[in-house]
Structures are given as C-alpha cells and as structure tokens.
C-alpha cells in the first residue's frame, strides 16, 4: 500500500498519522490515495468514539447505511453474474457498459478492506471512497432509492443519502 492511516490506539504519546511509502505514480501513491488516507484521519476518531448521543445516532445510521450499500452491491453482483451465465453460450454483448462498470465497482466495494469486512470499518471506507473515487461516487449515484416519493419530491440515489449523513 502506498499510504496508510494509523490511529495509534493505546499509544498515548504518539498522535494518529498517515504513512506515505515512496512517491510518484510508480509507488502507487497518488493525490487520490493521499486524500483517502487523510480523510480517514479526519473521520475515524469521531466514528470510533462519538463524543455525544447525537453523534452516536448519526454514526449508527451511517453504519446501517453502509450495510445497505453492501447489500445493494451483493444484489448487483448476483444479478449481473447470473446474466453473464445466461449469455455464456450466446454471442453478443453480455453486459451494457453501465452494467460492466456496476459489476466492477460492486466487486471492489465488497472487498474485505472496504465494505466486506468489519462493520465499523465499512462506514469509514464508504465515506472516504465516496469522497475520493469518482467511479464509486458515480456508482452510488446510479442506484436509485426505492421508496414512495411525495408529490414534488425528486427521485434520489444512494449517493444522495450519503451526502445527507456527511452533511
């Protein structure tokens, strides 16, 4: 990994840090990776130890939302892999460009280091990836929230919901 955030829990005289390994594109370090780790540094403490009841409520809702996004990813992977199996014996385009992108991003998000691992970590990763990865932001924008809309209410996406939590 080109960069890594370390909360340094249990070490009272050492502050949290972002470690950078190497420099430049060849090392895997990019502005996007650096910003991702800095966002971890800015958000992890409050997610790990909310300072009050109101913040705890928001963190709990964000954690539940991360599990909702994980469930949507699992549904997308299942649906699109089934579609690929049906098309395996036929000629022609297997998936649309949007479906190929959704499948790739959903698989990436289901990685144990992102949404596929520890529940608390999933909330932190959802925030940082959505703020630093245009592909993940576009993926979340492409998934509509299935709910009954009130008159005049615009359709919303998973990304819209995430923005409410962070805002």
XYZ file of C-alpha atoms in Angstrom:
167
model
C 0.000 0.000 0.000
C 1.285 3.406 -0.945
C -0.272 5.109 2.075
C -1.856 4.017 5.324
C -3.715 5.718 8.182
C -2.731 4.614 11.689
C -4.918 5.689 14.619
C -2.196 4.569 17.079
C -4.737 3.390 19.656
C -3.314 2.712 23.092
C -0.211 4.782 22.427
C -0.836 7.938 24.419
C 2.232 9.950 23.399
C 2.005 9.240 19.654
C -0.656 11.030 17.595
C -2.506 9.378 14.703
C -0.603 9.520 11.429
C -0.733 8.952 7.701
C 2.287 6.995 6.484
C 3.445 7.515 2.895
C 5.570 4.874 1.191
C 7.516 6.036 -1.825
C 6.489 8.846 -4.096
C 5.006 9.269 -7.512
C 2.754 7.044 -9.626
C 5.222 4.128 -9.732
C 4.824 3.662 -5.954
C 1.033 3.638 -6.196
C 0.867 6.928 -4.317
C -1.453 9.439 -5.924
C -3.348 12.523 -4.843
C -6.438 10.320 -4.586
C -4.726 7.774 -2.288
C -3.255 10.523 -0.119
C -6.618 12.299 0.211
C -8.299 8.957 1.035
C -5.937 8.387 3.974
C -6.180 11.993 5.184
C -9.982 11.652 5.215
C -9.573 8.546 7.379
C -7.509 10.627 9.768
C -10.221 13.295 9.831
C -13.196 10.958 10.321
C -12.039 7.821 12.124
C -11.872 9.200 15.652
C -15.423 10.522 15.599
C -16.742 7.281 14.080
C -14.808 5.118 16.555
C -15.650 7.237 19.610
C -18.615 9.563 19.048
C -18.431 12.428 21.566
C -22.156 12.626 22.301
C -25.525 10.905 21.858
C -26.479 12.846 18.718
C -23.210 11.956 17.001
C -23.599 8.309 18.093
C -27.031 8.265 16.415
C -25.577 9.587 13.142
C -22.697 7.076 13.285
C -25.165 4.224 13.894
C -27.285 5.376 10.945
C -24.188 5.662 8.752
C -23.103 2.159 9.779
C -26.561 0.807 8.903
C -26.413 2.676 5.601
C -23.030 1.110 4.794
C -24.656 -2.294 5.287
C -27.476 -1.229 2.941
C -24.906 -0.285 0.289
C -23.161 -3.630 0.855
C -26.486 -5.426 0.322
C -27.079 -3.481 -2.902
C -23.585 -4.464 -4.079
C -24.281 -8.128 -3.311
C -27.567 -7.921 -5.264
C -25.862 -6.292 -8.249
C -23.066 -8.873 -8.324
C -25.558 -11.734 -8.039
C -27.867 -10.346 -10.743
C -25.123 -9.477 -13.228
C -23.151 -12.695 -12.724
C -26.394 -14.617 -13.386
C -26.873 -12.567 -16.551
C -23.330 -13.431 -17.647
C -24.035 -17.136 -17.128
C -27.133 -16.932 -19.340
C -25.137 -15.212 -22.071
C -22.117 -17.533 -21.779
C -23.396 -19.785 -24.567
C -24.598 -16.934 -26.823
C -22.919 -14.332 -28.953
C -23.340 -10.650 -28.493
C -22.807 -8.100 -25.770
C -23.023 -9.708 -22.383
C -23.440 -6.610 -20.258
C -24.060 -2.976 -21.070
C -21.254 -0.521 -20.316
C -23.157 0.634 -17.227
C -23.614 -2.963 -16.036
C -19.906 -3.729 -16.562
C -18.982 -0.668 -14.506
C -21.513 -1.521 -11.793
C -20.215 -5.094 -11.559
C -16.589 -3.946 -11.320
C -17.315 -1.316 -8.652
C -19.654 -3.582 -6.647
C -16.952 -6.273 -6.526
C -14.411 -3.667 -5.430
C -16.691 -2.416 -2.661
C -17.319 -5.982 -1.423
C -13.593 -6.454 -0.824
C -12.899 -7.196 2.882
C -10.814 -3.999 3.071
C -13.820 -1.902 2.028
C -17.443 -2.902 2.795
C -16.875 -6.639 3.068
C -15.105 -6.543 6.405
C -15.722 -5.138 9.873
C -18.995 -3.181 10.143
C -17.396 -0.070 11.688
C -14.693 -0.091 9.025
C -17.354 -0.242 6.294
C -18.780 3.108 7.389
C -15.330 4.725 7.342
C -14.476 3.278 3.935
C -17.828 4.268 2.441
C -17.222 7.894 3.410
C -13.636 8.029 2.178
C -14.163 6.130 -1.076
C -17.259 8.127 -1.999
C -15.346 11.367 -1.464
C -12.147 10.329 -3.257
C -13.206 7.933 -6.024
C -15.272 9.367 -8.874
C -16.133 5.813 -10.003
C -17.601 4.888 -6.639
C -19.457 8.179 -6.413
C -20.940 7.571 -9.892
C -21.841 4.014 -8.863
C -23.734 5.268 -5.798
C -25.431 7.921 -7.933
C -26.587 5.208 -10.369
C -28.512 3.260 -7.723
C -31.933 4.770 -7.056
C -33.508 4.575 -3.643
C -36.679 2.555 -3.978
C -39.208 4.398 -1.884
C -42.530 6.109 -2.464
C -41.946 9.723 -3.367
C -44.051 12.546 -2.007
C -45.644 14.907 -4.551
C -42.901 17.132 -5.992
C -40.075 15.087 -4.447
C -37.233 14.255 -6.831
C -36.015 10.645 -7.158
C -32.936 10.052 -5.022
C -29.893 7.838 -5.149
C -27.731 6.088 -2.558
C -25.232 8.908 -3.015
C -27.885 11.494 -2.108
C -28.481 9.633 1.155
C -24.764 9.501 1.914
C -24.435 13.240 1.385
C -27.172 13.760 3.998
C -25.212 11.712 6.555
C -21.947 13.520 5.935
C -23.577 16.961 5.715
